[in-house]
Coordinates of C-alpha atoms in Angstrom, one line a residue:
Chain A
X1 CA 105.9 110.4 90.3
X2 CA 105.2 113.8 90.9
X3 CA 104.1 114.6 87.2
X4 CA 103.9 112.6 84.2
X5 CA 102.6 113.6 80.8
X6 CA 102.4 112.0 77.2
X7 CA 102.9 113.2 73.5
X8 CA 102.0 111.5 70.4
X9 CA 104.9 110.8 68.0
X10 CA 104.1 112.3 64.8
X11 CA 105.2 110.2 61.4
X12 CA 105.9 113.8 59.7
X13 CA 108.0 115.1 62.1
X14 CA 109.1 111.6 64.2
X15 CA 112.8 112.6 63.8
X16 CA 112.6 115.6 65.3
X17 CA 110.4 114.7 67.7
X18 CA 112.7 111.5 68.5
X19 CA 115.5 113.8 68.6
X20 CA 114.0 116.8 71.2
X21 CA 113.2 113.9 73.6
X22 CA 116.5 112.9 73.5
X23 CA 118.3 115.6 74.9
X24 CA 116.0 116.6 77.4
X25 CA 117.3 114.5 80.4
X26 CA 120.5 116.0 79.9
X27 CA 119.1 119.7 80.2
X28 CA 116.9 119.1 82.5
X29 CA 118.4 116.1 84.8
X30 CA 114.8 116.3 86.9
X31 CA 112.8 115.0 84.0
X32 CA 112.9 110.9 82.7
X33 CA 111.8 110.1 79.3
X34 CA 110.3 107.2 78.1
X35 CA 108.9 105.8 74.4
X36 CA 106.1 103.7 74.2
X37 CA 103.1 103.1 71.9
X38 CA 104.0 105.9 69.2
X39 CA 104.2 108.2 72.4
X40 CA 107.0 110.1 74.3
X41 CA 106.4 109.9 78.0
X42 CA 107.7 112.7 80.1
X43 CA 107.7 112.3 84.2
X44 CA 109.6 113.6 86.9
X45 CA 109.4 112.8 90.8
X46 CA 110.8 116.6 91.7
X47 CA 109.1 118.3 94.3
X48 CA 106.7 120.9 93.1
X49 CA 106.5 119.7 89.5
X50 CA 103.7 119.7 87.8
X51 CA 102.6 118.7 84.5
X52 CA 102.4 122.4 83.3
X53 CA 106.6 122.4 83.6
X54 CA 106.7 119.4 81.6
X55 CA 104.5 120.8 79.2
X56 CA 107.0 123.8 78.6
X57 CA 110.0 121.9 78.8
X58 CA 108.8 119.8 75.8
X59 CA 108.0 122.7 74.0
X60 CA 111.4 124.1 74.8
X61 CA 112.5 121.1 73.4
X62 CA 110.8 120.9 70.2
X63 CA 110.9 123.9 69.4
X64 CA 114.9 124.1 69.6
X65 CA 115.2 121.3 67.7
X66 CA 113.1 122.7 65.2
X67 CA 115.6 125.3 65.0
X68 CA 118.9 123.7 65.2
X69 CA 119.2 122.6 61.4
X70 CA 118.9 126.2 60.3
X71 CA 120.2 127.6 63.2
X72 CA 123.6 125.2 61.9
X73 CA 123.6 126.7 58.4
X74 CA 122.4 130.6 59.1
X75 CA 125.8 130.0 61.4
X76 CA 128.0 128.3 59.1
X77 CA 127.6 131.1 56.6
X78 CA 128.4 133.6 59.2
X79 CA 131.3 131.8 60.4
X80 CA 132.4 131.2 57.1
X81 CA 131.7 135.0 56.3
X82 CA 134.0 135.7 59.1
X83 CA 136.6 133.7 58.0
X84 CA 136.9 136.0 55.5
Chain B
X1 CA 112.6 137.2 57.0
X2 CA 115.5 135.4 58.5
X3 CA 115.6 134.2 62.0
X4 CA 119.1 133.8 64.1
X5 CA 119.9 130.9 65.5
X6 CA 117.7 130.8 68.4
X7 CA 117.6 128.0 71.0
X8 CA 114.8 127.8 74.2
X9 CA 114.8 126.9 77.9
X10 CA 112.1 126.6 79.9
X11 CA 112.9 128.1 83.1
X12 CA 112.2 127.4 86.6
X13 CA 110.1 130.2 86.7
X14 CA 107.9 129.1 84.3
X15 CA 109.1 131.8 81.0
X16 CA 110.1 130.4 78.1
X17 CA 113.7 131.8 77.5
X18 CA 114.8 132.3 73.9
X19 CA 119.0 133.2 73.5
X20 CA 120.1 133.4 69.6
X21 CA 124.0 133.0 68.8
X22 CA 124.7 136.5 69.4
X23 CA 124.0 136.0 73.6
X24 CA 120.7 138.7 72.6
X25 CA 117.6 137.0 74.6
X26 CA 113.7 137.7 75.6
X27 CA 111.3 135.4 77.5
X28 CA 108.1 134.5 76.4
X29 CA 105.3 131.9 76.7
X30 CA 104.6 129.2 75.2
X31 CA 102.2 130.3 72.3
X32 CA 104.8 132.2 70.4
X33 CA 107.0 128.9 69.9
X34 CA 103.5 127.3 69.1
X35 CA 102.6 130.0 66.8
X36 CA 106.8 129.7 65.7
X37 CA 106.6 125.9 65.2
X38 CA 102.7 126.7 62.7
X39 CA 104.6 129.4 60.8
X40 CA 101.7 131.3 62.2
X41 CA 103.8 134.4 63.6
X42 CA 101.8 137.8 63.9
X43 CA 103.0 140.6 62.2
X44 CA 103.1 141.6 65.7
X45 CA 105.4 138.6 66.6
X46 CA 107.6 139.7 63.3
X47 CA 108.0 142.8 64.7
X48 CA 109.1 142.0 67.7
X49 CA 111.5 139.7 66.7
X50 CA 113.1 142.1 64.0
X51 CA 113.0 145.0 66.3
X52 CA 114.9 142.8 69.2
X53 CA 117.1 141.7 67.0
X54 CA 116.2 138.0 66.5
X55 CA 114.9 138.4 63.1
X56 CA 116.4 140.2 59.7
X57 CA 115.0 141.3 56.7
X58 CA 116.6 139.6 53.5
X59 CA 117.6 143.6 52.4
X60 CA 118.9 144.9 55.7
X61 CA 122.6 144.5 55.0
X62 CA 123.2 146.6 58.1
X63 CA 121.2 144.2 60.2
X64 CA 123.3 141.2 58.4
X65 CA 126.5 142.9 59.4
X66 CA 125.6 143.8 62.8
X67 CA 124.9 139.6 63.4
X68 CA 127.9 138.8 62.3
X69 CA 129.6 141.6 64.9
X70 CA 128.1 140.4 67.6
X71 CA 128.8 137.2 66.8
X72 CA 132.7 138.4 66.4
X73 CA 132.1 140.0 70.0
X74 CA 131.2 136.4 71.4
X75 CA 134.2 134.9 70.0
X76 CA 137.4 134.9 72.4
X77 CA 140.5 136.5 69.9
X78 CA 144.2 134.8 71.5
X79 CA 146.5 136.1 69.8
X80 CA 150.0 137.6 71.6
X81 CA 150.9 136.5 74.6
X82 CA 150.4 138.7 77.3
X83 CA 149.4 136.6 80.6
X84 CA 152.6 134.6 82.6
X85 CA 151.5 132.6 85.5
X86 CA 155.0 132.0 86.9
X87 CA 156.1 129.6 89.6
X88 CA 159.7 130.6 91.0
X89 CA 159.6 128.2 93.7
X90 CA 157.2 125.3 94.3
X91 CA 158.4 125.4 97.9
X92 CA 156.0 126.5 101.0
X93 CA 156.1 127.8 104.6
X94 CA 152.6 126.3 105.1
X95 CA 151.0 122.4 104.2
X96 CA 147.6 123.3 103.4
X97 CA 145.6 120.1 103.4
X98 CA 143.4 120.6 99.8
X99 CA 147.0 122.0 98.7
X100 CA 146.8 121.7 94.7
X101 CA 150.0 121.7 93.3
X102 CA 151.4 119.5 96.2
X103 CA 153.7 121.9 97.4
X104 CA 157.1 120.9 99.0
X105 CA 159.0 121.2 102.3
X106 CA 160.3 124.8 103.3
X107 CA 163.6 123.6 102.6
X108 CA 163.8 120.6 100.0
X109 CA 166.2 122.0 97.4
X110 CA 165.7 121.4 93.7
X111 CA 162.3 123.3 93.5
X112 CA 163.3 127.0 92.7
X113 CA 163.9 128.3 89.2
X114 CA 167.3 127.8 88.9
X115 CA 169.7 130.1 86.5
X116 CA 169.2 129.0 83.4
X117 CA 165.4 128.8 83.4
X118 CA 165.3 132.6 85.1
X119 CA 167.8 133.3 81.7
X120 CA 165.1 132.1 80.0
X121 CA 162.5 133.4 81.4
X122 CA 163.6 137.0 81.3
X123 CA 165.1 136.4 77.1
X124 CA 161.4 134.9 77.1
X125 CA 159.7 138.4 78.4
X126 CA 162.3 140.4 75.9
X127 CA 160.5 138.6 72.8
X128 CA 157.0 139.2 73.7
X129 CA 155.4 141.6 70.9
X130 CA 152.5 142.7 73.4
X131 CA 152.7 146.4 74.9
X132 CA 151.0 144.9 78.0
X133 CA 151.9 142.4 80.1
X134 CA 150.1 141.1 82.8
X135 CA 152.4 138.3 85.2
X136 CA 150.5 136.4 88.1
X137 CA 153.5 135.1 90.6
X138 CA 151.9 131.3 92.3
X139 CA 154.0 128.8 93.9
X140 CA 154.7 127.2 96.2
X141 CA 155.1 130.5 98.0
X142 CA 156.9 132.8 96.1
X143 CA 157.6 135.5 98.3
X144 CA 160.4 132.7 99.1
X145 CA 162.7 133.9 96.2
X146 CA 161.8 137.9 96.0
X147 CA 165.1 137.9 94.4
X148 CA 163.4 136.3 91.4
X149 CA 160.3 138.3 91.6
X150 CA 162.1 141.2 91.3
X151 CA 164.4 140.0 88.2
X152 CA 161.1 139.5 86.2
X153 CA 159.7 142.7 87.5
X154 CA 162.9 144.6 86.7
X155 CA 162.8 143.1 83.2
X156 CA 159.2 144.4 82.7
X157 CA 159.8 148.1 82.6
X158 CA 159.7 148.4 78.7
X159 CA 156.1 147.4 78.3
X160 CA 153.6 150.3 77.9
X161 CA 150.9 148.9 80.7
X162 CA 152.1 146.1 83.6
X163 CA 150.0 144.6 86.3
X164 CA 152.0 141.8 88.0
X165 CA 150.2 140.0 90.9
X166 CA 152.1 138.3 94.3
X167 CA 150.0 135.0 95.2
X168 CA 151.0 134.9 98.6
X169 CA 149.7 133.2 101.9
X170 CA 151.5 136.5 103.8
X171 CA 153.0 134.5 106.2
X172 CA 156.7 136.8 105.1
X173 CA 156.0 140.7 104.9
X174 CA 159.2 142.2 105.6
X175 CA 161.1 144.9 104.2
X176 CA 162.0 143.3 101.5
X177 CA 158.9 142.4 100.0
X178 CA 157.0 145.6 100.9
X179 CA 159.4 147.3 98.7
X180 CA 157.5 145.0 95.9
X181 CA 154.5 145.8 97.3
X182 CA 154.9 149.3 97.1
X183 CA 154.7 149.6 93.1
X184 CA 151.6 150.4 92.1
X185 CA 151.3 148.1 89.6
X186 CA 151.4 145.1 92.0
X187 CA 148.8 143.9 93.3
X188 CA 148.6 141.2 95.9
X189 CA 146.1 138.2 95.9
X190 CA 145.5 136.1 99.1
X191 CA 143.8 133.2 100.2
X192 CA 141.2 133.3 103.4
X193 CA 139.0 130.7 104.3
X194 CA 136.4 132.6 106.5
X195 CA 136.7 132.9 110.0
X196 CA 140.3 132.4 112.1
X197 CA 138.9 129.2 113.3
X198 CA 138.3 128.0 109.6
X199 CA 141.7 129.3 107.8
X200 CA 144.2 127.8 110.6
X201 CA 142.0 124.6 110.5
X202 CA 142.6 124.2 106.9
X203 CA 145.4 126.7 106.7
X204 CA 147.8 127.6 109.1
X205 CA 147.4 125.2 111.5
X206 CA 149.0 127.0 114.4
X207 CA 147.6 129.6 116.1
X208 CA 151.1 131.6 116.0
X209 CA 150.6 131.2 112.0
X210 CA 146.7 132.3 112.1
X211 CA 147.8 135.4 114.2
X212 CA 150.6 136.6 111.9
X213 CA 148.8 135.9 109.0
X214 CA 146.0 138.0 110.2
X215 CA 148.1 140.7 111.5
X216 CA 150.1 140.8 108.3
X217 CA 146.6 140.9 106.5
X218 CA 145.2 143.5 108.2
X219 CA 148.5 145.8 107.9
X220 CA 148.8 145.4 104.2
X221 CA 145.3 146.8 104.1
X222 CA 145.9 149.9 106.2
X223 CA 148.5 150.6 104.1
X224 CA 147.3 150.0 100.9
X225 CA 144.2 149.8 101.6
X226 CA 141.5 147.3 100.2
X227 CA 141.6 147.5 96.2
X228 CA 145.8 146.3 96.7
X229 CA 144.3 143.2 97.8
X230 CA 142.0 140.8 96.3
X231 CA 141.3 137.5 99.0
X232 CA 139.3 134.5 98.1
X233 CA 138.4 131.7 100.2
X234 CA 138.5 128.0 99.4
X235 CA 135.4 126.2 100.6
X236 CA 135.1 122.5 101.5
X237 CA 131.7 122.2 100.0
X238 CA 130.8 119.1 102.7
X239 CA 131.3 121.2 105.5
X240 CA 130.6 124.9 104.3
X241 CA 130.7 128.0 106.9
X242 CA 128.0 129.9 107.7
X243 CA 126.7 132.3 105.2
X244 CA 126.7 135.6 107.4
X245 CA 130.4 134.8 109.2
X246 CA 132.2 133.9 105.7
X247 CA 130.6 137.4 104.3
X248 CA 131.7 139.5 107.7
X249 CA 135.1 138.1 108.0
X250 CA 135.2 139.5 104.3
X251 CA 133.1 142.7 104.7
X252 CA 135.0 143.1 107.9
X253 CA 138.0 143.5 106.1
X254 CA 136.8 146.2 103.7
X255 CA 136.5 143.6 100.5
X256 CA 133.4 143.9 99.0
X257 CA 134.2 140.4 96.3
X258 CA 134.6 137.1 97.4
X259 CA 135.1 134.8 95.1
X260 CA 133.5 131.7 96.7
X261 CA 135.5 128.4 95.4
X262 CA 135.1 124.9 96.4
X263 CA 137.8 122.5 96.8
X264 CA 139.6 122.3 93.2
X265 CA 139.6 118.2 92.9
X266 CA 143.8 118.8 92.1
X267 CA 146.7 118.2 94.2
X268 CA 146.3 116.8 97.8
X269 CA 143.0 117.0 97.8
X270 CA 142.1 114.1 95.6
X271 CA 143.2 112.0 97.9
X272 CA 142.2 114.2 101.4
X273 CA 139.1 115.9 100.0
X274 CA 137.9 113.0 97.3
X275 CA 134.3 114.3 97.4
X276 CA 135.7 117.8 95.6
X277 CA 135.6 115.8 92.4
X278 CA 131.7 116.7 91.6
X279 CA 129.7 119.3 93.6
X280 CA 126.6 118.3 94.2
X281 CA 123.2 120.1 94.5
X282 CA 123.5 120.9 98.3
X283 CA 126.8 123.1 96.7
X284 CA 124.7 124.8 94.2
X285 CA 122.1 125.4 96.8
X286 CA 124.3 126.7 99.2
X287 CA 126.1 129.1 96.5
X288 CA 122.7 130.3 95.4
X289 CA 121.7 130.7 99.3
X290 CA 125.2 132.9 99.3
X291 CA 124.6 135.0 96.4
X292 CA 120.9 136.0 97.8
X293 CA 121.9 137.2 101.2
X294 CA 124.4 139.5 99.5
X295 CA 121.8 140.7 97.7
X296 CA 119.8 141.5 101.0
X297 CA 122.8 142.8 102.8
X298 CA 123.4 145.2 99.6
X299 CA 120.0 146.7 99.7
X300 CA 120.1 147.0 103.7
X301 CA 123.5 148.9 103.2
X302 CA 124.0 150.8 100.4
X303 CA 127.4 152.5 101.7
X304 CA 129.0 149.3 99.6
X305 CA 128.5 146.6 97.0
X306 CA 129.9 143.2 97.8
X307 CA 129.6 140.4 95.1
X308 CA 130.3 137.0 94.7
X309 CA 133.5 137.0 91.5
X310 CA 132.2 134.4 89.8
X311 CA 128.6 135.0 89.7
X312 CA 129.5 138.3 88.3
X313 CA 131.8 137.4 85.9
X314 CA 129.3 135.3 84.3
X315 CA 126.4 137.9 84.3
X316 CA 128.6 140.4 82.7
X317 CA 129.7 137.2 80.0
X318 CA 125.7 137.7 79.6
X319 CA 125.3 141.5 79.0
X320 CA 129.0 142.9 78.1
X321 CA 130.8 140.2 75.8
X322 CA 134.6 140.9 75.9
X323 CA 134.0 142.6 79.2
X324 CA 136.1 139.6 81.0
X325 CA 139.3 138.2 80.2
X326 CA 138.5 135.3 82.8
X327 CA 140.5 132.2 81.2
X328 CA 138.6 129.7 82.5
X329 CA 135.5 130.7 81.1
X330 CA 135.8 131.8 77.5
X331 CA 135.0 130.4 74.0
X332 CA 137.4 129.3 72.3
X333 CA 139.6 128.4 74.4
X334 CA 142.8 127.8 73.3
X335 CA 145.9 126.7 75.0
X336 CA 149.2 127.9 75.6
X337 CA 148.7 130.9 72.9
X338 CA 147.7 134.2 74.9
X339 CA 148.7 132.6 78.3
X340 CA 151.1 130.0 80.1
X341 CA 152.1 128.8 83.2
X342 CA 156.2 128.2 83.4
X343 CA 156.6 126.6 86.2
X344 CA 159.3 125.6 89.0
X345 CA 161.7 123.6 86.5
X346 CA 161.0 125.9 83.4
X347 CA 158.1 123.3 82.4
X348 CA 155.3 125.3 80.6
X349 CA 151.7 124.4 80.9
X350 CA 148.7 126.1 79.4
X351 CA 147.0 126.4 82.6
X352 CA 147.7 126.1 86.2
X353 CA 144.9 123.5 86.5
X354 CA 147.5 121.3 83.7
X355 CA 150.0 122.2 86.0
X356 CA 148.6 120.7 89.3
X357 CA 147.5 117.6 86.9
X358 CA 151.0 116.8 85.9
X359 CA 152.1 117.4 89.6
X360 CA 149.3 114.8 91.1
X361 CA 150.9 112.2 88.6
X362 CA 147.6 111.8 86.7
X363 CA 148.5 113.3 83.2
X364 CA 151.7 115.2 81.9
X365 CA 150.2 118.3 80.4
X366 CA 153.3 119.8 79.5
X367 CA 153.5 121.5 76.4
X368 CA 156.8 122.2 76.3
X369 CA 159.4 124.4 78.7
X370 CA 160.7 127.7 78.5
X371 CA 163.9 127.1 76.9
X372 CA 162.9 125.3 73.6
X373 CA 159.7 127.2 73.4
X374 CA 156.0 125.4 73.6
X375 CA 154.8 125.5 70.2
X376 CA 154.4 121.9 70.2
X377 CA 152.0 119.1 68.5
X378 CA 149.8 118.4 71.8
X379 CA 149.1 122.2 72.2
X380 CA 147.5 122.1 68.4
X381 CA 145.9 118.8 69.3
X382 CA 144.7 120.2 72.1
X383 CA 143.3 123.1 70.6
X384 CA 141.5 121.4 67.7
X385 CA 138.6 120.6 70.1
X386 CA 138.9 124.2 72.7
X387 CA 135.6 125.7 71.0
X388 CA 132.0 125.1 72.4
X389 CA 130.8 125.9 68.6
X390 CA 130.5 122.4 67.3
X391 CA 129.5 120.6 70.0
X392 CA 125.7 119.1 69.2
X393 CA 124.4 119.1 73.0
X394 CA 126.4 123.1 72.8
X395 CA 124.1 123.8 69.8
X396 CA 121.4 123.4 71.6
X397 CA 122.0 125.2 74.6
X398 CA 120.4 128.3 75.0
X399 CA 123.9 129.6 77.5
X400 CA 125.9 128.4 74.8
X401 CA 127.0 131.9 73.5
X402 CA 128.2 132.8 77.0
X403 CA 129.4 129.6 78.0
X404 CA 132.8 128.4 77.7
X405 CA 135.2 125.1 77.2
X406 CA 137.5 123.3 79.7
X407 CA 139.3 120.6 78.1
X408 CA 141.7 120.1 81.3
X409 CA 139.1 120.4 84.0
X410 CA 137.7 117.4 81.6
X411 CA 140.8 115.7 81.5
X412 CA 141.0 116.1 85.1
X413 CA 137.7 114.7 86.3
X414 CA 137.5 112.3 83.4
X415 CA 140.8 111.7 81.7
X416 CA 139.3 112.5 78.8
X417 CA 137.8 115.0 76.4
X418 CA 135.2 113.7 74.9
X419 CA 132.9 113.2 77.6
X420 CA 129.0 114.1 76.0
X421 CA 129.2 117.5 77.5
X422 CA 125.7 117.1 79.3
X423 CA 127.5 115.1 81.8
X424 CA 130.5 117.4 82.5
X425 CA 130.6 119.0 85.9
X426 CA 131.3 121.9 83.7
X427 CA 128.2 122.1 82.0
X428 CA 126.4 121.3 84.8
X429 CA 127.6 124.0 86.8
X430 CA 127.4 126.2 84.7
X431 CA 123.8 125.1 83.4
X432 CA 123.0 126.0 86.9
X433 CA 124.8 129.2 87.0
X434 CA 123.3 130.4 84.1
X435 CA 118.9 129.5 85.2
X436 CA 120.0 130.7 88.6
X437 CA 121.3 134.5 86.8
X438 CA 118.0 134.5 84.1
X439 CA 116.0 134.0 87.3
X440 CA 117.7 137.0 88.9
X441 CA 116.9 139.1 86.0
X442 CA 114.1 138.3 85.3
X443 CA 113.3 139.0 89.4
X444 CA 110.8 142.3 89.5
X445 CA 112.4 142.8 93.4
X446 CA 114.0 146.1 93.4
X447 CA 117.0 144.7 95.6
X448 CA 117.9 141.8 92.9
X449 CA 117.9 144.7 90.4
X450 CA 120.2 146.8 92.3
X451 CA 122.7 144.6 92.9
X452 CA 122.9 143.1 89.3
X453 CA 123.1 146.8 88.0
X454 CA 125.8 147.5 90.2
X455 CA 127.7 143.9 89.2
X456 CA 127.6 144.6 85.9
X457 CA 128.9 148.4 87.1
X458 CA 126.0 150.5 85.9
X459 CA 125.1 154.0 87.0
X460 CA 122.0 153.9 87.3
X461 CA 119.2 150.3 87.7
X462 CA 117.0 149.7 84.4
X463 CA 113.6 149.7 84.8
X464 CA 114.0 145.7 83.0
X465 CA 117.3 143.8 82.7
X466 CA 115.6 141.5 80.2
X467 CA 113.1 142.0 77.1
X468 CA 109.6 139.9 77.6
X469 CA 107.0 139.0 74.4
X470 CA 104.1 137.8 75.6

């Protein structure tokens, strides 16, 4: 592997977290993810990866899950505000 | 303060790229999605944020209403049809090999319109509520039945604007049908594959049909010039031409678009070119490879802009929503409402791809014909699941605002519509569209700049294409 790197699952936020690392092979088809030990395990075997990209792409990941429950009701309302 | 929908990519070049619903974006690093994730924003951050448009104060009614705009503005709005893709013959004077609506012989009968179905055509055109009208003429080779061409043409006259467009592989230019290329609201649209070598190997295949091809290609363009004439070449992606020749057979010409296109897995080709059903990364690569050197060659010569059609579309789907009226890549996108294909037999389908499904035997698409009309109970199903909105993996996509839906090119390489999108050659392909354009404008090189100004037709080259927060 060219890079691997490992994130603790937290209980407070597991679902999320669970949920981020998910969807992550499907937006980025470079990167495998694994769960072991109460961690996520991120590696990829792409040339020039390092475990500075994987370290963004998690963020990425968590970050837009974070979002995504709100970002689904701010955009129901304004859908529904639309609708009209 | 209320944040937009905002969803983040980390991209190749190492920004973190944040795109709300609205298609508005900025790249960043990682500390402000830390800072985002600790409710520990700055009022610095806050600022930002409100002043780019990504956040709203729970008083700014203005700033409410302007969201929900440009969230109209991403939306695709059908309504009147407008857009005929008509097919008078499914006959052809040539037997291309990736052909994709499996054309037939020169002279098997039973595959022109015949008088009922042009009746119905033209009472069709009468009904349309639309002062525009825009009719693209496919086959088969139409410029077989000019009679019929000019029939539907003739009928035409009442609407306020008209474009009509002759899909033709020029192999017939003869009095007759340069008196329908003279209007100038025709245009014509042609296909070449790169070098004479490359279009009669998967073209022509004599040389006596290369030459007159060629000569007939180069004497529409005298005399119409090049803007008459749009080309675009079909590319076996397992065997793709040389960068430099496929852009000077173009440039060469006097076009300065070329739509490159790899073989559309319909028609003959699934069974002659069975690797066009997924394109691969050596595709992408090559595409990307394509799209650079025009960037070069437009910054070495300034005297013209060439562009690759599809890579501009989609940057302008990134800075101009409702700039494009490109079918296949809009949200939602509904079927058989604002355009339709009729085809040989008077059959309508909601797009050509439908079309060359139901002719390869692997799904009848039809939603209806031209006589009893096409506002039928598979159009509605169909269109109960055209929208990229709801889609969770969609939701989470930072292109989703400029991204589209496909459900026949998903039907087609899956036979179905509910394949988790992620997997689609669709979002794949456009996944990689989409980090290969945010790389390009996020690119400080003066030469990407240019060209991307000029794709998206701007006067003048910003000093930034993209907002940064660091």
């Amino acid at each position: 592997m060219a890079a691997t790197i490992c994130f603790a699952i937290p209980e407070e936020s597991s679902a999320i977290v669970l949920s981020a690392a998910r969807w992550i092979p499907g937006f980025y088809p470079h990167v495998m993810v694994d769960q072991a030990d109460g961690e996520i395990v991120l590696s990829t075997a792409k040339a020039g990866a390092d475990a500075k990209s994987l370290e963004r792409i998690w963020v990425a990941a968590l970050a837009t899950e974070r979002l995504a429950h709100a970002g689904r009701v701010r955009r129901a309302q304004a859908f529904a505000t639309l609708a009209q | 303060m209320t944040f937009l929908p905002l969803r983040v990519r980390a991209t190749r070049s190492g920004d973190m790229l944040c795109v709300n619903d609205t298609g508005s974006f900025f790249a960043t690093t990682t500390r402000l999605l830390d800072r985002l994730g600790d409710n520990q924003l700055t009022p610095s951050d806050l600022a930002f944020l409100k002043a780019e448009g990504h956040a709203i104060d729970p008083q700014d009614r203005l700033g409410d209403v302007a969201y929900l705009y440009n969230l109209a503005e991403r939306a695709t709005f059908a309504e009147q049809l407008d857009y005929l893709i008509l097919v008078p013959t499914l006959r052809c004077n040539l037997s291309c090999s990736y052909c994709q609506v499996s054309r037939a012989g020169l002279n098997q009968p039973g595959f022109d319109w015949d008088d009922a179905t042009l009746t119905a055509v033209l009472e069709m055109l009468d009904t349309l509520p639309s002062p525009r009208i825009k009719i693209e003429f496919q086959g088969g080779e139409p410029t077989l039945r000019p009679d019929l061409i000019r029939a539907v043409i003739e009928r035409c006259e009442r609407f306020e604007e008209r474009q009509f467009v002759i899909c033709t592989n020029l192999q017939r230019v003869d009095d007759e049908i340069l008196a329908l290329f003279e209007r100038p609201d025709l245009y014509i649209s042609t296909s070449l594959d790169g070098d004479a070598l490359t279009h009669q190997r998967n073209r022509t295949a004599t040389d006596s049909n290369t030459d007159l091809f060629l000569h007939n290609l180069k004497a529409v363009i005298d005399r119409y010039g090049p803007h008459k004439i749009s080309a675009l070449p079909t590319i076996d992606p397992t065997a793709p031409p040389d960068i430099d020749t496929l852009i000077d057979s173009y440039a060469g010409l006097g076009f300065d678009s070329i739509f490159l296109r790899p073989i559309n897995f319909q028609g003959f080709a699934r069974k002659r070119h069975s690797a066009s059903r997924e394109q691969d990364a050596a595709w992408r690569a090559y595409h990307e490879r394509f799209v650079r050197r025009i960037i070069e060659r437009n910054w070495r010569d300034r005297s013209t802009v060439l562009e690759e059609t599809y890579t501009s579309i989609c940057l302008r789907r990134i800075f101009q929503p409702g700039a494009e009226r490109h079918v296949d890549l809009r949200n939602p996108n509904p079927l058989g409402i604002d355009y339709v294909v009729i085809d040989h037999d008077g059959t309508v389908y909601p797009t050509d791809e439908a079309r060359m499904l139901s002719r390869s035997g692997v799904i009848d698409l039809s939603i209806g014909d031209v006589i009893s009309g096409w506002q039928s109970e598979q159009r509605d199903l169909l269109n109960a699941h055209a929208s990229n909105f709801d889609d969770p993996a969609c939701q989470r996509c930072t292109y989703q605002p400029y991204c589209g839906r496909d459900l026949v090119d998903d039907i087609s390489r899956y036979g179905r519509i509910d394949m988790p999108r992620l997997e689609t050659e669709f979002c794949r392909r456009h996944l990689h569209l989409f980090d290969f354009l945010f790389e390009l404008i996020y690119d400080n090189d003066p030469a990407t700049r240019y060209s991307l100004s000029r794709w998206l037709r701007l006067d003048s080259n910003p000093e930034r294409l993209g907002a940064r927060y660091t």
